[in-house]
Amino acid sequence: MIHFDNNEFTNERYKHGIAKYAARLVEENDTIFINTSSTALLIIQYIIGKRCTIITNNAKAIFIKHDPLVQIALTGGELRFPKESLVGDIALNALNKVVATKCFLGCGGLNAENGMTTAIMPEVIINETMLQRTAGQKFIVCDYTKIGLTHSFITAPIEKIDHIITDISAS
């Protein structure tokens, strides 16, 4: 008999499925914001054969293998551990010089009452700015474990989001 240990379960397969789906929504010459979400970061590796620019505050982006047509620009800023997020005035200044065609943002929690939330206060203003500086579609990418949760810091009401990309296990 095989016993499944829930402590060893990861939702990696859901995250990859979400990222693959999101990557199909990227179009030639898009400029895209991606935040520090691990799910959003995965999108980069699935964008194939499309020339586009990714603007991100996720320092882990430098380690992601990607199609040579995909240009990646880091915002710069104060490096915050353990997520390796770039935050602060330098990151905000860089974001305010861009108008993206799309954004793909992950979140700590998402529900109808509070919208998009996070547990990390310095990331709120970064996420808000990405949403404000996106002229086109705004996507939240999150697996089922984030749906219905609320964290301490509200980034955006649900009305500010155009689409939610999640997995089949979401309620």
JSON list of N, CA and C in Angstrom, two decimals, residues 97-140:
[
{"chain": "A", "resi": 97, "resn": "LYS", "atom": "N", "xyz": [7.82, 54.26, -15.90]},
{"chain": "A", "resi": 97, "resn": "LYS", "atom": "CA", "xyz": [8.30, 54.66, -17.23]},
{"chain": "A", "resi": 97, "resn": "LYS", "atom": "C", "xyz": [7.83, 53.69, -18.31]},
{"chain": "A", "resi": 98, "resn": "VAL", "atom": "N", "xyz": [6.94, 52.77, -17.95]},
{"chain": "A", "resi": 98, "resn": "VAL", "atom": "CA", "xyz": [6.47, 51.74, -18.87]},
{"chain": "A", "resi": 98, "resn": "VAL", "atom": "C", "xyz": [4.95, 51.75, -18.94]},
{"chain": "A", "resi": 99, "resn": "VAL", "atom": "N", "xyz": [4.42, 51.53, -20.14]},
{"chain": "A", "resi": 99, "resn": "VAL", "atom": "CA", "xyz": [3.00, 51.21, -20.31]},
{"chain": "A", "resi": 99, "resn": "VAL", "atom": "C", "xyz": [2.97, 49.81, -20.91]},
{"chain": "A", "resi": 100, "resn": "ALA", "atom": "N", "xyz": [2.52, 48.86, -20.12]},
{"chain": "A", "resi": 100, "resn": "ALA", "atom": "CA", "xyz": [2.48, 47.47, -20.58]},
{"chain": "A", "resi": 100, "resn": "ALA", "atom": "C", "xyz": [1.20, 47.19, -21.34]},
{"chain": "A", "resi": 101, "resn": "THR", "atom": "N", "xyz": [1.27, 46.20, -22.23]},
{"chain": "A", "resi": 101, "resn": "THR", "atom": "CA", "xyz": [0.07, 45.79, -22.95]},
{"chain": "A", "resi": 101, "resn": "THR", "atom": "C", "xyz": [-0.72, 44.76, -22.15]},
{"chain": "A", "resi": 102, "resn": "LYS", "atom": "N", "xyz": [-0.03, 44.02, -21.28]},
{"chain": "A", "resi": 102, "resn": "LYS", "atom": "CA", "xyz": [-0.68, 43.02, -20.42]},
{"chain": "A", "resi": 102, "resn": "LYS", "atom": "C", "xyz": [0.10, 42.91, -19.12]},
{"chain": "A", "resi": 103, "resn": "CYS", "atom": "N", "xyz": [-0.57, 42.42, -18.08]},
{"chain": "A", "resi": 103, "resn": "CYS", "atom": "CA", "xyz": [0.17, 42.04, -16.88]},
{"chain": "A", "resi": 103, "resn": "CYS", "atom": "C", "xyz": [-0.36, 40.70, -16.39]},
{"chain": "A", "resi": 104, "resn": "PHE", "atom": "N", "xyz": [0.57, 39.92, -15.85]},
{"chain": "A", "resi": 104, "resn": "PHE", "atom": "CA", "xyz": [0.26, 38.63, -15.24]},
{"chain": "A", "resi": 104, "resn": "PHE", "atom": "C", "xyz": [0.80, 38.68, -13.82]},
{"chain": "A", "resi": 105, "resn": "LEU", "atom": "N", "xyz": [-0.11, 38.80, -12.87]},
{"chain": "A", "resi": 105, "resn": "LEU", "atom": "CA", "xyz": [0.29, 38.94, -11.48]},
{"chain": "A", "resi": 105, "resn": "LEU", "atom": "C", "xyz": [-0.22, 37.77, -10.66]},
{"chain": "A", "resi": 106, "resn": "GLY", "atom": "N", "xyz": [0.63, 37.29, -9.78]},
{"chain": "A", "resi": 106, "resn": "GLY", "atom": "CA", "xyz": [0.22, 36.31, -8.81]},
{"chain": "A", "resi": 106, "resn": "GLY", "atom": "C", "xyz": [-0.17, 37.03, -7.53]},
{"chain": "A", "resi": 107, "resn": "CYS", "atom": "N", "xyz": [-0.75, 36.29, -6.61]},
{"chain": "A", "resi": 107, "resn": "CYS", "atom": "CA", "xyz": [-1.20, 36.92, -5.36]},
{"chain": "A", "resi": 107, "resn": "CYS", "atom": "C", "xyz": [-1.11, 35.91, -4.22]},
{"chain": "A", "resi": 108, "resn": "GLY", "atom": "N", "xyz": [-1.20, 36.43, -3.01]},
{"chain": "A", "resi": 108, "resn": "GLY", "atom": "CA", "xyz": [-1.24, 35.57, -1.84]},
{"chain": "A", "resi": 108, "resn": "GLY", "atom": "C", "xyz": [-2.64, 35.05, -1.57]},
{"chain": "A", "resi": 109, "resn": "GLY", "atom": "N", "xyz": [-3.62, 35.86, -1.93]},
{"chain": "A", "resi": 109, "resn": "GLY", "atom": "CA", "xyz": [-5.01, 35.49, -1.74]},
{"chain": "A", "resi": 109, "resn": "GLY", "atom": "C", "xyz": [-5.89, 36.25, -2.70]},
{"chain": "A", "resi": 110, "resn": "LEU", "atom": "N", "xyz": [-7.05, 35.66, -3.03]},
{"chain": "A", "resi": 110, "resn": "LEU", "atom": "CA", "xyz": [-7.98, 36.29, -3.95]},
{"chain": "A", "resi": 110, "resn": "LEU", "atom": "C", "xyz": [-9.39, 35.89, -3.56]},
{"chain": "A", "resi": 111, "resn": "ASN", "atom": "N", "xyz": [-10.22, 36.89, -3.30]},
{"chain": "A", "resi": 111, "resn": "ASN", "atom": "CA", "xyz": [-11.63, 36.61, -3.02]},
{"chain": "A", "resi": 111, "resn": "ASN", "atom": "C", "xyz": [-12.49, 37.79, -3.44]},
{"chain": "A", "resi": 112, "resn": "ALA", "atom": "N", "xyz": [-13.78, 37.56, -3.51]},
{"chain": "A", "resi": 112, "resn": "ALA", "atom": "CA", "xyz": [-14.72, 38.57, -4.00]},
{"chain": "A", "resi": 112, "resn": "ALA", "atom": "C", "xyz": [-14.78, 39.79, -3.09]},
{"chain": "A", "resi": 113, "resn": "GLU", "atom": "N", "xyz": [-14.68, 39.59, -1.80]},
{"chain": "A", "resi": 113, "resn": "GLU", "atom": "CA", "xyz": [-14.82, 40.71, -0.86]},
{"chain": "A", "resi": 113, "resn": "GLU", "atom": "C", "xyz": [-13.61, 41.64, -0.85]},
{"chain": "A", "resi": 114, "resn": "ASN", "atom": "N", "xyz": [-12.40, 41.09, -0.75]},
{"chain": "A", "resi": 114, "resn": "ASN", "atom": "CA", "xyz": [-11.20, 41.91, -0.63]},
{"chain": "A", "resi": 114, "resn": "ASN", "atom": "C", "xyz": [-10.36, 41.98, -1.90]},
{"chain": "A", "resi": 115, "resn": "GLY", "atom": "N", "xyz": [-10.68, 41.18, -2.89]},
{"chain": "A", "resi": 115, "resn": "GLY", "atom": "CA", "xyz": [-9.92, 41.19, -4.14]},
{"chain": "A", "resi": 115, "resn": "GLY", "atom": "C", "xyz": [-8.58, 40.53, -4.00]},
{"chain": "A", "resi": 116, "resn": "MET", "atom": "N", "xyz": [-7.58, 41.13, -4.62]},
{"chain": "A", "resi": 116, "resn": "MET", "atom": "CA", "xyz": [-6.21, 40.60, -4.62]},
{"chain": "A", "resi": 116, "resn": "MET", "atom": "C", "xyz": [-5.48, 41.08, -3.37]},
{"chain": "A", "resi": 117, "resn": "THR", "atom": "N", "xyz": [-4.93, 40.12, -2.62]},
{"chain": "A", "resi": 117, "resn": "THR", "atom": "CA", "xyz": [-4.23, 40.47, -1.39]},
{"chain": "A", "resi": 117, "resn": "THR", "atom": "C", "xyz": [-2.86, 39.80, -1.34]},
{"chain": "A", "resi": 118, "resn": "THR", "atom": "N", "xyz": [-2.00, 40.33, -0.47]},
{"chain": "A", "resi": 118, "resn": "THR", "atom": "CA", "xyz": [-0.66, 39.78, -0.28]},
{"chain": "A", "resi": 118, "resn": "THR", "atom": "C", "xyz": [-0.29, 39.87, 1.20]},
{"chain": "A", "resi": 119, "resn": "ALA", "atom": "N", "xyz": [0.66, 39.07, 1.60]},
{"chain": "A", "resi": 119, "resn": "ALA", "atom": "CA", "xyz": [1.16, 39.11, 2.97]},
{"chain": "A", "resi": 119, "resn": "ALA", "atom": "C", "xyz": [2.38, 40.03, 3.08]},
{"chain": "A", "resi": 120, "resn": "ILE", "atom": "N", "xyz": [2.84, 40.56, 1.95]},
{"chain": "A", "resi": 120, "resn": "ILE", "atom": "CA", "xyz": [4.09, 41.32, 1.93]},
{"chain": "A", "resi": 120, "resn": "ILE", "atom": "C", "xyz": [3.83, 42.79, 1.58]},
{"chain": "A", "resi": 121, "resn": "MET", "atom": "N", "xyz": [3.87, 43.64, 2.58]},
{"chain": "A", "resi": 121, "resn": "MET", "atom": "CA", "xyz": [3.51, 45.04, 2.42]},
{"chain": "A", "resi": 121, "resn": "MET", "atom": "C", "xyz": [4.27, 45.78, 1.32]},
{"chain": "A", "resi": 122, "resn": "PRO", "atom": "N", "xyz": [5.61, 45.65, 1.19]},
{"chain": "A", "resi": 122, "resn": "PRO", "atom": "CA", "xyz": [6.32, 46.41, 0.14]},
{"chain": "A", "resi": 122, "resn": "PRO", "atom": "C", "xyz": [5.93, 46.02, -1.29]},
{"chain": "A", "resi": 123, "resn": "GLU", "atom": "N", "xyz": [5.30, 44.88, -1.45]},
{"chain": "A", "resi": 123, "resn": "GLU", "atom": "CA", "xyz": [4.91, 44.45, -2.79]},
{"chain": "A", "resi": 123, "resn": "GLU", "atom": "C", "xyz": [3.56, 45.03, -3.23]},
{"chain": "A", "resi": 124, "resn": "VAL", "atom": "N", "xyz": [2.80, 45.58, -2.30]},
{"chain": "A", "resi": 124, "resn": "VAL", "atom": "CA", "xyz": [1.49, 46.15, -2.63]},
{"chain": "A", "resi": 124, "resn": "VAL", "atom": "C", "xyz": [1.63, 47.27, -3.65]},
{"chain": "A", "resi": 125, "resn": "ILE", "atom": "N", "xyz": [2.48, 48.24, -3.40]},
{"chain": "A", "resi": 125, "resn": "ILE", "atom": "CA", "xyz": [2.62, 49.39, -4.29]},
{"chain": "A", "resi": 125, "resn": "ILE", "atom": "C", "xyz": [3.19, 48.97, -5.65]},
{"chain": "A", "resi": 126, "resn": "ILE", "atom": "N", "xyz": [4.05, 47.97, -5.66]},
{"chain": "A", "resi": 126, "resn": "ILE", "atom": "CA", "xyz": [4.58, 47.46, -6.93]},
{"chain": "A", "resi": 126, "resn": "ILE", "atom": "C", "xyz": [3.44, 46.86, -7.76]},
{"chain": "A", "resi": 127, "resn": "ASN", "atom": "N", "xyz": [2.65, 45.99, -7.13]},
{"chain": "A", "resi": 127, "resn": "ASN", "atom": "CA", "xyz": [1.53, 45.36, -7.84]},
{"chain": "A", "resi": 127, "resn": "ASN", "atom": "C", "xyz": [0.49, 46.39, -8.28]},
{"chain": "A", "resi": 128, "resn": "GLU", "atom": "N", "xyz": [0.19, 47.35, -7.42]},
{"chain": "A", "resi": 128, "resn": "GLU", "atom": "CA", "xyz": [-0.76, 48.42, -7.78]},
{"chain": "A", "resi": 128, "resn": "GLU", "atom": "C", "xyz": [-0.26, 49.18, -9.00]},
{"chain": "A", "resi": 129, "resn": "THR", "atom": "N", "xyz": [1.02, 49.50, -9.00]},
{"chain": "A", "resi": 129, "resn": "THR", "atom": "CA", "xyz": [1.60, 50.26, -10.11]},
{"chain": "A", "resi": 129, "resn": "THR", "atom": "C", "xyz": [1.56, 49.45, -11.40]},
{"chain": "A", "resi": 130, "resn": "MET", "atom": "N", "xyz": [1.87, 48.17, -11.31]},
{"chain": "A", "resi": 130, "resn": "MET", "atom": "CA", "xyz": [1.78, 47.32, -12.51]},
{"chain": "A", "resi": 130, "resn": "MET", "atom": "C", "xyz": [0.36, 47.33, -13.07]},
{"chain": "A", "resi": 131, "resn": "LEU", "atom": "N", "xyz": [-0.62, 47.21, -12.21]},
{"chain": "A", "resi": 131, "resn": "LEU", "atom": "CA", "xyz": [-2.02, 47.24, -12.67]},
{"chain": "A", "resi": 131, "resn": "LEU", "atom": "C", "xyz": [-2.36, 48.59, -13.30]},
{"chain": "A", "resi": 132, "resn": "GLN", "atom": "N", "xyz": [-1.96, 49.68, -12.65]},
{"chain": "A", "resi": 132, "resn": "GLN", "atom": "CA", "xyz": [-2.27, 51.02, -13.16]},
{"chain": "A", "resi": 132, "resn": "GLN", "atom": "C", "xyz": [-1.58, 51.31, -14.49]},
{"chain": "A", "resi": 133, "resn": "ARG", "atom": "N", "xyz": [-0.38, 50.76, -14.69]},
{"chain": "A", "resi": 133, "resn": "ARG", "atom": "CA", "xyz": [0.42, 51.06, -15.88]},
{"chain": "A", "resi": 133, "resn": "ARG", "atom": "C", "xyz": [0.19, 50.04, -17.01]},
{"chain": "A", "resi": 134, "resn": "THR", "atom": "N", "xyz": [-0.84, 49.22, -16.89]},
{"chain": "A", "resi": 134, "resn": "THR", "atom": "CA", "xyz": [-1.18, 48.26, -17.93]},
{"chain": "A", "resi": 134, "resn": "THR", "atom": "C", "xyz": [-2.36, 48.79, -18.73]},
{"chain": "A", "resi": 135, "resn": "ALA", "atom": "N", "xyz": [-2.13, 49.01, -20.01]},
{"chain": "A", "resi": 135, "resn": "ALA", "atom": "CA", "xyz": [-3.17, 49.55, -20.89]},
{"chain": "A", "resi": 135, "resn": "ALA", "atom": "C", "xyz": [-4.15, 48.47, -21.34]},
{"chain": "A", "resi": 136, "resn": "GLY", "atom": "N", "xyz": [-3.70, 47.24, -21.37]},
{"chain": "A", "resi": 136, "resn": "GLY", "atom": "CA", "xyz": [-4.53, 46.14, -21.86]},
{"chain": "A", "resi": 136, "resn": "GLY", "atom": "C", "xyz": [-5.04, 45.25, -20.75]},
{"chain": "A", "resi": 137, "resn": "GLN", "atom": "N", "xyz": [-5.09, 43.96, -21.04]},
{"chain": "A", "resi": 137, "resn": "GLN", "atom": "CA", "xyz": [-5.67, 42.97, -20.14]},
{"chain": "A", "resi": 137, "resn": "GLN", "atom": "C", "xyz": [-4.82, 42.75, -18.89]},
{"chain": "A", "resi": 138, "resn": "LYS", "atom": "N", "xyz": [-5.53, 42.62, -17.76]},
{"chain": "A", "resi": 138, "resn": "LYS", "atom": "CA", "xyz": [-4.90, 42.37, -16.47]},
{"chain": "A", "resi": 138, "resn": "LYS", "atom": "C", "xyz": [-5.33, 40.98, -15.99]},
{"chain": "A", "resi": 139, "resn": "PHE", "atom": "N", "xyz": [-4.34, 40.10, -15.81]},
{"chain": "A", "resi": 139, "resn": "PHE", "atom": "CA", "xyz": [-4.58, 38.72, -15.44]},
{"chain": "A", "resi": 139, "resn": "PHE", "atom": "C", "xyz": [-4.03, 38.44, -14.04]},
{"chain": "A", "resi": 140, "resn": "ILE", "atom": "N", "xyz": [-4.80, 37.70, -13.27]},
{"chain": "A", "resi": 140, "resn": "ILE", "atom": "CA", "xyz": [-4.28, 37.12, -12.02]},
{"chain": "A", "resi": 140, "resn": "ILE", "atom": "C", "xyz": [-4.05, 35.65, -12.30]}
]
